mmCIF file of C-alpha atoms and ligand atoms in Angstrom:
data_model
loop_
_atom_site.group_PDB
_atom_site.id
_atom_site.type_symbol
_atom_site.label_atom_id
_atom_site.label_comp_id
_atom_site.label_asym_id
_atom_site.label_seq_id
_atom_site.Cartn_x
_atom_site.Cartn_y
_atom_site.Cartn_z
ATOM 1 C CA MET O 1 -0.478 17.771 129.275
ATOM 2 C CA GLY O 2 -2.134 18.333 125.498
ATOM 3 C CA ASN O 3 -5.611 17.644 123.791
ATOM 4 C CA VAL O 4 -5.689 16.964 119.815
ATOM 5 C CA VAL O 5 -8.440 17.569 117.846
ATOM 6 C CA ILE O 6 -8.147 16.231 114.353
ATOM 7 C CA LYS O 7 -11.088 15.341 111.662
ATOM 8 C CA LEU O 8 -11.106 12.287 110.095
ATOM 9 C CA GLY O 9 -13.343 9.973 107.372
ATOM 10 C CA ILE O 10 -15.610 7.399 108.535
ATOM 11 C CA ASN O 11 -13.202 4.651 107.074
ATOM 12 C CA GLU O 12 -10.441 6.092 108.604
ATOM 13 C CA ILE O 13 -11.843 6.399 111.780
ATOM 14 C CA THR O 14 -12.983 2.388 110.889
ATOM 15 C CA GLU O 15 -9.589 1.875 110.191
ATOM 16 C CA MET O 16 -7.859 3.208 113.629
ATOM 17 C CA ARG O 17 -10.511 1.253 115.542
ATOM 18 C CA LYS O 18 -8.753 -1.856 114.178
ATOM 19 C CA TYR O 19 -5.391 -0.369 114.649
ATOM 20 C CA TYR O 20 -6.652 0.617 118.715
ATOM 21 C CA SER O 21 -8.670 -3.287 118.668
ATOM 22 C CA LYS O 22 -6.589 -4.353 121.542
ATOM 23 C CA GLN O 23 -6.650 -1.090 123.997
ATOM 24 C CA LEU O 24 -10.198 -0.251 123.559
ATOM 25 C CA LEU O 25 -12.041 0.939 126.254
ATOM 26 C CA GLU O 26 -15.372 -0.520 127.574
ATOM 27 C CA LYS O 27 -16.964 2.391 128.232
ATOM 28 C CA ASN O 28 -17.991 4.883 125.181
ATOM 29 C CA PRO O 29 -18.716 8.422 126.433
ATOM 30 C CA PRO O 30 -22.358 9.406 124.370
ATOM 31 C CA GLY O 31 -22.213 10.121 120.501
ATOM 32 C CA SER O 32 -18.741 8.428 120.492
ATOM 33 C CA VAL O 33 -17.591 4.607 118.137
ATOM 34 C CA PHE O 34 -14.835 4.603 120.329
ATOM 35 C CA SER O 35 -12.436 5.165 123.244
ATOM 36 C CA ALA O 36 -9.203 3.948 123.028
ATOM 37 C CA LYS O 37 -6.709 3.985 125.508
ATOM 38 C CA THR O 38 -2.541 3.801 125.030
ATOM 39 C CA PRO O 39 0.534 4.284 127.549
ATOM 40 C CA GLY O 40 0.232 7.710 127.082
ATOM 41 C CA CYS O 41 -3.214 8.634 125.340
ATOM 42 C CA VAL O 42 -6.280 8.024 124.903
ATOM 43 C CA ILE O 43 -8.365 8.635 121.784
ATOM 44 C CA THR O 44 -12.299 8.719 121.507
ATOM 45 C CA ALA O 45 -13.418 8.955 117.933
ATOM 46 C CA TYR O 46 -16.965 10.404 117.678
ATOM 47 C CA ASN O 47 -20.436 10.435 114.912
ATOM 48 C CA SER O 48 -19.384 13.791 114.297
ATOM 49 C CA GLY O 49 -15.859 12.488 112.881
ATOM 50 C CA LYS O 50 -14.132 14.280 115.328
ATOM 51 C CA VAL O 51 -11.443 12.493 117.159
ATOM 52 C CA LEU O 52 -9.909 13.334 120.799
ATOM 53 C CA PHE O 53 -6.850 12.408 121.775
ATOM 54 C CA GLN O 54 -6.288 13.091 125.450
ATOM 55 C CA GLY O 55 -2.734 12.682 127.729
ATOM 56 C CA ASN O 56 1.166 13.354 127.118
ATOM 57 C CA ASP O 57 1.478 11.100 123.546
ATOM 58 C CA SER O 58 -1.673 12.813 122.519
ATOM 59 C CA GLU O 59 0.239 14.906 119.378
ATOM 60 C CA LYS O 60 2.329 12.181 118.642
ATOM 61 C CA GLU O 61 -0.720 9.553 118.516
ATOM 62 C CA ALA O 62 -2.290 12.036 116.362
ATOM 63 C CA GLY O 63 0.585 12.425 114.152
ATOM 64 C CA LYS O 64 -0.087 8.931 112.803
ATOM 65 C CA TRP O 65 -3.197 10.373 111.766
ATOM 66 C CA GLY O 66 -3.844 13.495 110.918
ATOM 67 C CA SER O 67 -1.274 15.992 110.549
ATOM 68 C CA VAL O 68 -1.089 19.504 113.257
ATOM 69 C CA ASP O 69 -1.920 22.376 111.159
ATOM 70 C CA LEU O 70 0.384 24.604 113.135
ATOM 71 C CA SER O 71 -0.955 28.384 112.047
ATOM 72 C CA ALA O 72 -4.560 26.870 114.373
ATOM 73 C CA ALA O 73 -2.387 25.835 117.247
ATOM 74 C CA GLY O 74 -4.095 28.017 120.181
ATOM 75 C CA VAL O 75 -7.418 28.308 118.471
ATOM 76 C CA GLY O 76 -10.413 26.978 120.747
ATOM 77 C CA GLY O 77 -8.807 26.798 124.155
ATOM 78 C CA GLY O 78 -5.378 25.393 124.320
ATOM 79 C CA THR O 79 -6.702 22.970 121.964
ATOM 80 C CA LYS O 80 -4.552 22.173 119.285
ATOM 81 C CA LYS O 81 -6.612 21.637 116.041
ATOM 82 C CA VAL O 82 -5.357 19.742 113.482
ATOM 83 C CA ALA O 83 -5.851 19.727 110.041
ATOM 84 C CA THR O 84 -8.303 16.129 107.779
ATOM 85 C CA SER O 85 -4.564 14.738 105.912
ATOM 86 C CA ALA O 86 -4.518 11.377 105.353
ATOM 87 C CA LYS O 87 -0.491 11.565 105.876
ATOM 88 C CA GLY O 88 -0.407 10.797 108.927
ATOM 89 C CA ASP O 89 -2.657 7.773 108.499
ATOM 90 C CA LEU O 90 -0.929 4.048 107.742
ATOM 91 C CA PRO O 91 -2.679 3.056 104.390
ATOM 92 C CA PRO O 92 -4.248 -0.858 105.461
ATOM 93 C CA GLY O 93 -2.792 -3.443 104.381
ATOM 94 C CA ILE O 94 0.860 -1.663 103.959
ATOM 95 C CA SER O 95 3.166 -4.780 105.167
ATOM 96 C CA GLN O 96 1.859 -6.598 102.226
ATOM 97 C CA MET O 97 2.621 -3.895 99.700
ATOM 98 C CA SER O 98 5.161 -3.210 97.123
ATOM 99 C CA ALA O 99 7.589 -0.063 99.350
ATOM 100 C CA ILE O 100 10.199 1.717 99.653
ATOM 101 C CA GLY O 101 10.645 2.035 103.356
ATOM 102 C CA SER O 102 13.798 5.055 105.054
ATOM 103 C CA ASP O 103 15.189 5.166 108.480
ATOM 104 C CA GLU O 104 18.719 6.739 110.205
ATOM 105 C CA VAL O 105 21.384 6.028 111.883
ATOM 106 C CA GLY O 106 24.558 7.425 113.656
ATOM 107 C CA THR O 107 21.471 11.083 114.730
ATOM 108 C CA GLY O 108 22.080 10.023 118.508
ATOM 109 C CA ASP O 109 26.917 9.019 117.701
ATOM 110 C CA PHE O 110 29.065 11.794 118.896
ATOM 111 C CA PHE O 111 32.252 10.318 115.897
ATOM 112 C CA GLY O 112 30.214 9.410 112.525
ATOM 113 C CA PRO O 113 28.088 10.719 110.057
ATOM 114 C CA ILE O 114 24.214 10.007 109.906
ATOM 115 C CA THR O 115 23.885 7.248 107.632
ATOM 116 C CA VAL O 116 20.144 7.584 105.521
ATOM 117 C CA VAL O 117 18.307 4.901 103.563
ATOM 118 C CA ALA O 118 16.000 4.627 101.483
ATOM 119 C CA ALA O 119 15.127 0.745 100.179
ATOM 120 C CA TYR O 120 12.262 -0.684 97.723
ATOM 121 C CA VAL O 121 10.813 -3.723 98.673
ATOM 122 C CA LYS O 122 8.427 -5.334 96.057
ATOM 123 C CA LYS O 123 5.789 -7.712 98.113
ATOM 124 C CA GLU O 124 7.094 -10.269 95.435
ATOM 125 C CA HIS O 125 10.272 -9.958 97.806
ATOM 126 C CA ILE O 126 9.435 -10.240 101.396
ATOM 127 C CA PRO O 127 9.189 -14.136 101.974
ATOM 128 C CA LEU O 128 12.947 -13.742 100.537
ATOM 129 C CA LEU O 129 14.228 -10.859 102.664
ATOM 130 C CA LYS O 130 12.451 -12.466 105.851
ATOM 131 C CA GLU O 131 14.508 -15.923 104.335
ATOM 132 C CA LEU O 132 17.654 -13.542 104.399
ATOM 133 C CA GLY O 133 17.075 -12.463 108.254
ATOM 134 C CA VAL O 134 15.908 -9.407 107.526
ATOM 135 C CA ARG O 135 14.083 -8.077 110.992
ATOM 136 C CA ASP O 136 14.115 -5.299 112.810
ATOM 137 C CA SER O 137 17.962 -4.172 113.448
ATOM 138 C CA LYS O 138 17.398 -3.591 117.198
ATOM 139 C CA ASP O 139 17.470 -7.032 117.561
ATOM 140 C CA LEU O 140 20.531 -7.784 115.320
ATOM 141 C CA ASN O 141 23.862 -7.390 116.266
ATOM 142 C CA ASP O 142 26.113 -5.728 114.088
ATOM 143 C CA GLU O 143 28.406 -8.897 112.830
ATOM 144 C CA LYS O 144 24.407 -10.076 112.071
ATOM 145 C CA ILE O 145 23.323 -6.380 110.603
ATOM 146 C CA ILE O 146 26.639 -6.614 108.105
ATOM 147 C CA ALA O 147 26.194 -10.639 107.088
ATOM 148 C CA ILE O 148 22.475 -9.699 106.255
ATOM 149 C CA ALA O 149 23.473 -6.218 104.628
ATOM 150 C CA LYS O 150 26.030 -7.703 102.939
ATOM 151 C CA VAL O 151 23.493 -9.840 100.975
ATOM 152 C CA ILE O 152 20.320 -7.799 100.551
ATOM 153 C CA LYS O 153 22.396 -4.624 99.284
ATOM 154 C CA ASP O 154 23.230 -6.749 96.234
ATOM 155 C CA VAL O 155 18.642 -8.035 95.524
ATOM 156 C CA VAL O 156 17.132 -4.234 97.019
ATOM 157 C CA PRO O 157 17.561 -0.828 95.269
ATOM 158 C CA PHE O 158 18.749 1.346 97.344
ATOM 159 C CA SER O 159 20.145 4.834 97.900
ATOM 160 C CA LEU O 160 21.922 5.096 100.433
ATOM 161 C CA MET O 161 22.989 9.269 101.823
ATOM 162 C CA THR O 162 25.979 9.799 103.808
ATOM 163 C CA LEU O 163 25.899 13.439 105.953
ATOM 164 C CA LYS O 164 29.883 13.517 106.882
ATOM 165 C CA ASN O 165 30.762 15.341 109.601
ATOM 166 C CA ASP O 166 33.144 18.030 108.253
ATOM 167 C CA LYS O 167 29.451 19.012 105.889
ATOM 168 C CA TYR O 168 27.148 18.191 109.253
ATOM 169 C CA ASN O 169 28.961 20.898 111.274
ATOM 170 C CA LYS O 170 29.086 23.446 109.131
ATOM 171 C CA LEU O 171 24.916 22.737 108.352
ATOM 172 C CA GLN O 172 25.028 22.490 111.904
ATOM 173 C CA GLN O 173 26.239 25.913 112.604
ATOM 174 C CA SER O 174 24.819 27.545 110.080
ATOM 175 C CA GLY O 175 21.538 27.122 112.536
ATOM 176 C CA MET O 176 20.180 24.283 110.292
ATOM 177 C CA SER O 177 18.719 21.627 113.598
ATOM 178 C CA GLN O 178 18.930 18.164 112.862
ATOM 179 C CA GLY O 179 15.491 17.243 112.345
ATOM 180 C CA LYS O 180 15.864 19.582 108.849
ATOM 181 C CA MET O 181 18.937 17.802 108.061
ATOM 182 C CA LYS O 182 16.789 14.351 108.066
ATOM 183 C CA ALA O 183 14.679 15.104 106.776
ATOM 184 C CA ILE O 184 16.444 16.706 103.720
ATOM 185 C CA LEU O 185 18.437 13.130 103.297
ATOM 186 C CA HIS O 186 15.223 11.172 104.063
ATOM 187 C CA ASN O 187 13.820 13.365 101.295
ATOM 188 C CA GLN O 188 16.879 12.886 98.897
ATOM 189 C CA ALA O 189 17.503 9.160 98.696
ATOM 190 C CA ILE O 190 13.327 7.826 98.245
ATOM 191 C CA LEU O 191 13.770 10.048 95.587
ATOM 192 C CA ASN O 192 17.120 8.619 94.651
ATOM 193 C CA VAL O 193 15.167 5.412 94.756
ATOM 194 C CA LEU O 194 11.619 6.836 92.825
ATOM 195 C CA GLU O 195 14.660 7.464 90.332
ATOM 196 C CA LYS O 196 16.107 4.159 90.117
ATOM 197 C CA ILE O 197 13.051 1.569 90.411
ATOM 198 C CA ALA O 198 11.013 3.806 87.613
ATOM 199 C CA PRO O 199 8.704 3.370 85.577
ATOM 200 C CA ASP O 200 7.974 0.790 88.343
ATOM 201 C CA GLN O 201 6.575 2.584 91.287
ATOM 202 C CA PRO O 202 6.332 1.592 95.039
ATOM 203 C CA GLU O 203 2.918 1.854 96.490
ATOM 204 C CA ALA O 204 3.557 3.099 100.144
ATOM 205 C CA ILE O 205 6.753 5.282 101.127
ATOM 206 C CA LEU O 206 6.951 4.736 105.003
ATOM 207 C CA ILE O 207 9.397 7.037 106.443
ATOM 208 C CA ASP O 208 10.687 5.666 110.308
ATOM 209 C CA GLN O 209 9.055 9.050 111.819
ATOM 210 C CA PHE O 210 11.163 11.396 113.276
ATOM 211 C CA VAL O 211 8.729 14.306 113.015
ATOM 212 C CA GLN O 212 5.234 14.965 113.011
ATOM 213 C CA PRO O 213 4.412 14.898 109.619
ATOM 214 C CA SER O 214 3.559 18.732 109.025
ATOM 215 C CA THR O 215 7.789 19.680 110.171
ATOM 216 C CA TYR O 216 8.463 17.290 107.882
ATOM 217 C CA PHE O 217 7.167 18.882 104.766
ATOM 218 C CA GLN O 218 7.943 21.983 106.402
ATOM 219 C CA HIS O 219 11.371 21.090 106.833
ATOM 220 C CA LEU O 220 11.302 20.632 103.046
ATOM 221 C CA LYS O 221 10.046 23.366 101.938
ATOM 222 C CA GLY O 222 12.763 24.659 98.894
ATOM 223 C CA GLN O 223 13.386 21.750 98.069
ATOM 224 C CA LYS O 224 14.078 21.050 94.392
ATOM 225 C CA ALA O 225 11.178 18.099 94.374
ATOM 226 C CA ILE O 226 10.082 16.397 97.610
ATOM 227 C CA ALA O 227 8.271 13.285 97.211
ATOM 228 C CA LYS O 228 5.126 13.216 98.670
ATOM 229 C CA GLU O 229 2.854 11.074 97.649
ATOM 230 C CA ASN O 230 2.396 8.103 99.440
ATOM 231 C CA VAL O 231 4.371 9.228 102.028
ATOM 232 C CA CYS O 232 3.125 8.010 105.257
ATOM 233 C CA PHE O 233 4.971 8.068 109.081
ATOM 234 C CA SER O 234 5.170 5.863 111.208
ATOM 235 C CA THR O 235 7.349 5.517 114.463
ATOM 236 C CA LYS O 236 8.523 1.961 115.203
ATOM 237 C CA ALA O 237 8.044 1.085 110.881
ATOM 238 C CA GLU O 238 10.286 -1.509 111.324
ATOM 239 C CA GLY O 239 8.283 -3.566 112.310
ATOM 240 C CA ILE O 240 5.934 -2.187 110.351
ATOM 241 C CA HIS O 241 7.131 -3.105 107.372
ATOM 242 C CA LEU O 242 10.236 -4.788 105.721
ATOM 243 C CA ALA O 243 11.059 -2.183 103.443
ATOM 244 C CA VAL O 244 12.090 0.002 106.473
ATOM 245 C CA ALA O 245 13.500 -2.775 108.211
ATOM 246 C CA ALA O 246 16.390 -3.368 104.976
ATOM 247 C CA ALA O 247 16.686 0.739 105.083
ATOM 248 C CA SER O 248 17.812 0.235 108.955
ATOM 249 C CA ILE O 249 19.906 -2.676 108.104
ATOM 250 C CA LEU O 250 21.911 -0.670 105.034
ATOM 251 C CA ALA O 251 22.027 2.052 107.100
ATOM 252 C CA ARG O 252 24.157 0.397 109.969
ATOM 253 C CA TYR O 253 26.302 -1.087 108.185
ATOM 254 C CA ALA O 254 26.886 2.407 106.139
ATOM 255 C CA PHE O 255 27.711 3.408 109.819
ATOM 256 C CA VAL O 256 29.371 0.197 110.404
ATOM 257 C CA GLN O 257 31.553 0.923 108.152
ATOM 258 C CA TYR O 258 32.752 4.223 107.996
ATOM 259 C CA ILE O 259 33.486 4.577 112.139
ATOM 260 C CA ASP O 260 35.570 1.501 110.554
ATOM 261 C CA LYS O 261 37.376 3.818 108.184
ATOM 262 C CA LEU O 262 37.638 6.586 111.310
ATOM 263 C CA SER O 263 39.230 3.522 113.573
ATOM 264 C CA ASP O 264 42.008 2.947 110.281
ATOM 265 C CA ALA O 265 42.216 7.351 110.382
ATOM 266 C CA ALA O 266 42.567 7.671 114.013
ATOM 267 C CA GLY O 267 44.468 4.573 114.988
ATOM 268 C CA PHE O 268 42.816 3.188 117.580
ATOM 269 C CA LYS O 269 39.151 1.850 118.230
ATOM 270 C CA ILE O 270 36.787 4.650 117.410
ATOM 271 C CA PRO O 271 33.671 4.467 120.211
ATOM 272 C CA LYS O 272 30.052 3.961 118.754
ATOM 273 C CA GLY O 273 26.707 6.119 120.893
ATOM 274 C CA ALA O 274 28.327 9.345 122.944
ATOM 275 C CA GLY O 275 29.150 8.262 126.830
ATOM 276 C CA ALA O 276 31.947 8.498 128.682
ATOM 277 C CA GLN O 277 33.893 5.822 126.177
ATOM 278 C CA VAL O 278 33.365 8.534 123.511
ATOM 279 C CA ASP O 279 34.904 11.815 125.558
ATOM 280 C CA VAL O 280 38.446 9.752 126.048
ATOM 281 C CA ALA O 281 38.381 8.390 122.714
ATOM 282 C CA ALA O 282 38.014 12.327 121.423
ATOM 283 C CA ALA O 283 40.650 13.325 123.757
ATOM 284 C CA LYS O 284 43.003 10.437 122.240
ATOM 285 C CA LEU O 285 42.234 11.656 119.556
ATOM 286 C CA ILE O 286 43.073 15.520 119.869
ATOM 287 C CA VAL O 287 46.141 14.590 121.713
ATOM 288 C CA SER O 288 47.548 12.695 118.534
ATOM 289 C CA LYS O 289 46.192 14.596 116.156
ATOM 290 C CA GLY O 290 45.529 18.130 117.210
ATOM 291 C CA ARG O 291 42.369 19.915 117.862
ATOM 292 C CA ASP O 292 41.170 20.582 114.249
ATOM 293 C CA ILE O 293 41.066 17.068 113.304
ATOM 294 C CA LEU O 294 37.975 16.897 115.591
ATOM 295 C CA PRO O 295 35.341 18.587 112.713
ATOM 296 C CA SER O 296 36.095 15.817 110.531
ATOM 297 C CA PHE O 297 35.313 12.933 112.525
ATOM 298 C CA VAL O 298 32.761 14.041 115.064
ATOM 299 C CA LYS O 299 29.510 16.123 115.395
ATOM 300 C CA LEU O 300 30.733 18.897 117.578
ATOM 301 C CA HIS O 301 27.754 20.443 119.252
ATOM 302 C CA PHE O 302 27.721 17.367 121.636
ATOM 303 C CA ALA O 303 28.721 18.233 125.125
ATOM 304 C CA ASN O 304 30.960 15.675 124.467
ATOM 305 C CA THR O 305 33.133 18.249 122.843
ATOM 306 C CA ASP O 306 33.399 20.053 125.616
ATOM 307 C CA LYS O 307 34.063 16.731 128.175
ATOM 308 C CA ALA O 308 36.923 16.003 125.103
ATOM 309 C CA MET O 309 38.721 19.124 125.499
ATOM 310 C CA ALA O 310 38.246 19.215 129.645
ATOM 311 C CA LEU O 311 40.084 15.446 129.421
ATOM 312 C CA VAL O 312 42.714 16.537 127.283
ATOM 313 C CA ASN O 313 43.534 20.238 129.666
ATOM 314 C CA LYS O 314 43.409 17.762 132.387
ATOM 315 C CA ARG O 315 45.229 15.073 130.978
ATOM 316 C CA LYS O 316 43.154 12.349 132.450
ATOM 317 C CA PHE O 317 42.069 9.865 130.522
HETATM 318 MN MN1 MN P 1 14.790 5.693 112.894
#
């Protein structure tokens, strides 16, 4: 169980208190502004500006408000010091701002690419998008997602980045983590949208969080251009701004279309996910087209590759 301490200004602490308003504890330790308890973390903010996060989710929770300074990790008796930063902080009223949102699909699927979409939603368009059914894609089936995507793709400026399997496997084999791939794709998609909408500028850029903000920017070291200004992160960001929900829907649409293309090439329906059904499908593919076809269909480093080969060797599928 880790402890994380970050230092924030009074405005940010006020904002935090609002954010945790439903989880506030009645008893506050001496010298504190508030204490709150989430399922995985106890948060205590002190008058000094120090905020203490305790519990299994302490790093994740602290990441919403400040970025972890890895160089200082370990200092202070096992407590990680965190640099003061607004990067993990969501600006007040973000839901109603003109914002770019970004999200990805396919990272956990054995077959198919990673698709990342950044989408720009102007505040004036928020009611329209709601009307069109844009919301958390986890509440929508593929059929609904396709129908909504077909409409919003002409309403919302967006950029789609598709990391195809061949390229993915090459990068993965060269030692690049999936986290780094995602960071590069998100950054590129966001830069593309910024260019598309210029001279218009978003009031916020919200990335559906998949790593700590500090790690995200570490992944981007060496990139020619890095979108930094107004960039913020949150888990479950689809529920925070419709731009992320729209991005998620468009990313899933692109992913589903790609899987359809792979299905055509395979001659049978390619399943999603990483369960036993993908092992069988991959075995079928290997038998009909040969092992060499695999890198352009799947994420090779998944355990499913060996399972599929085992099925082929046993002729058991
Ligand atoms: Mn996501």
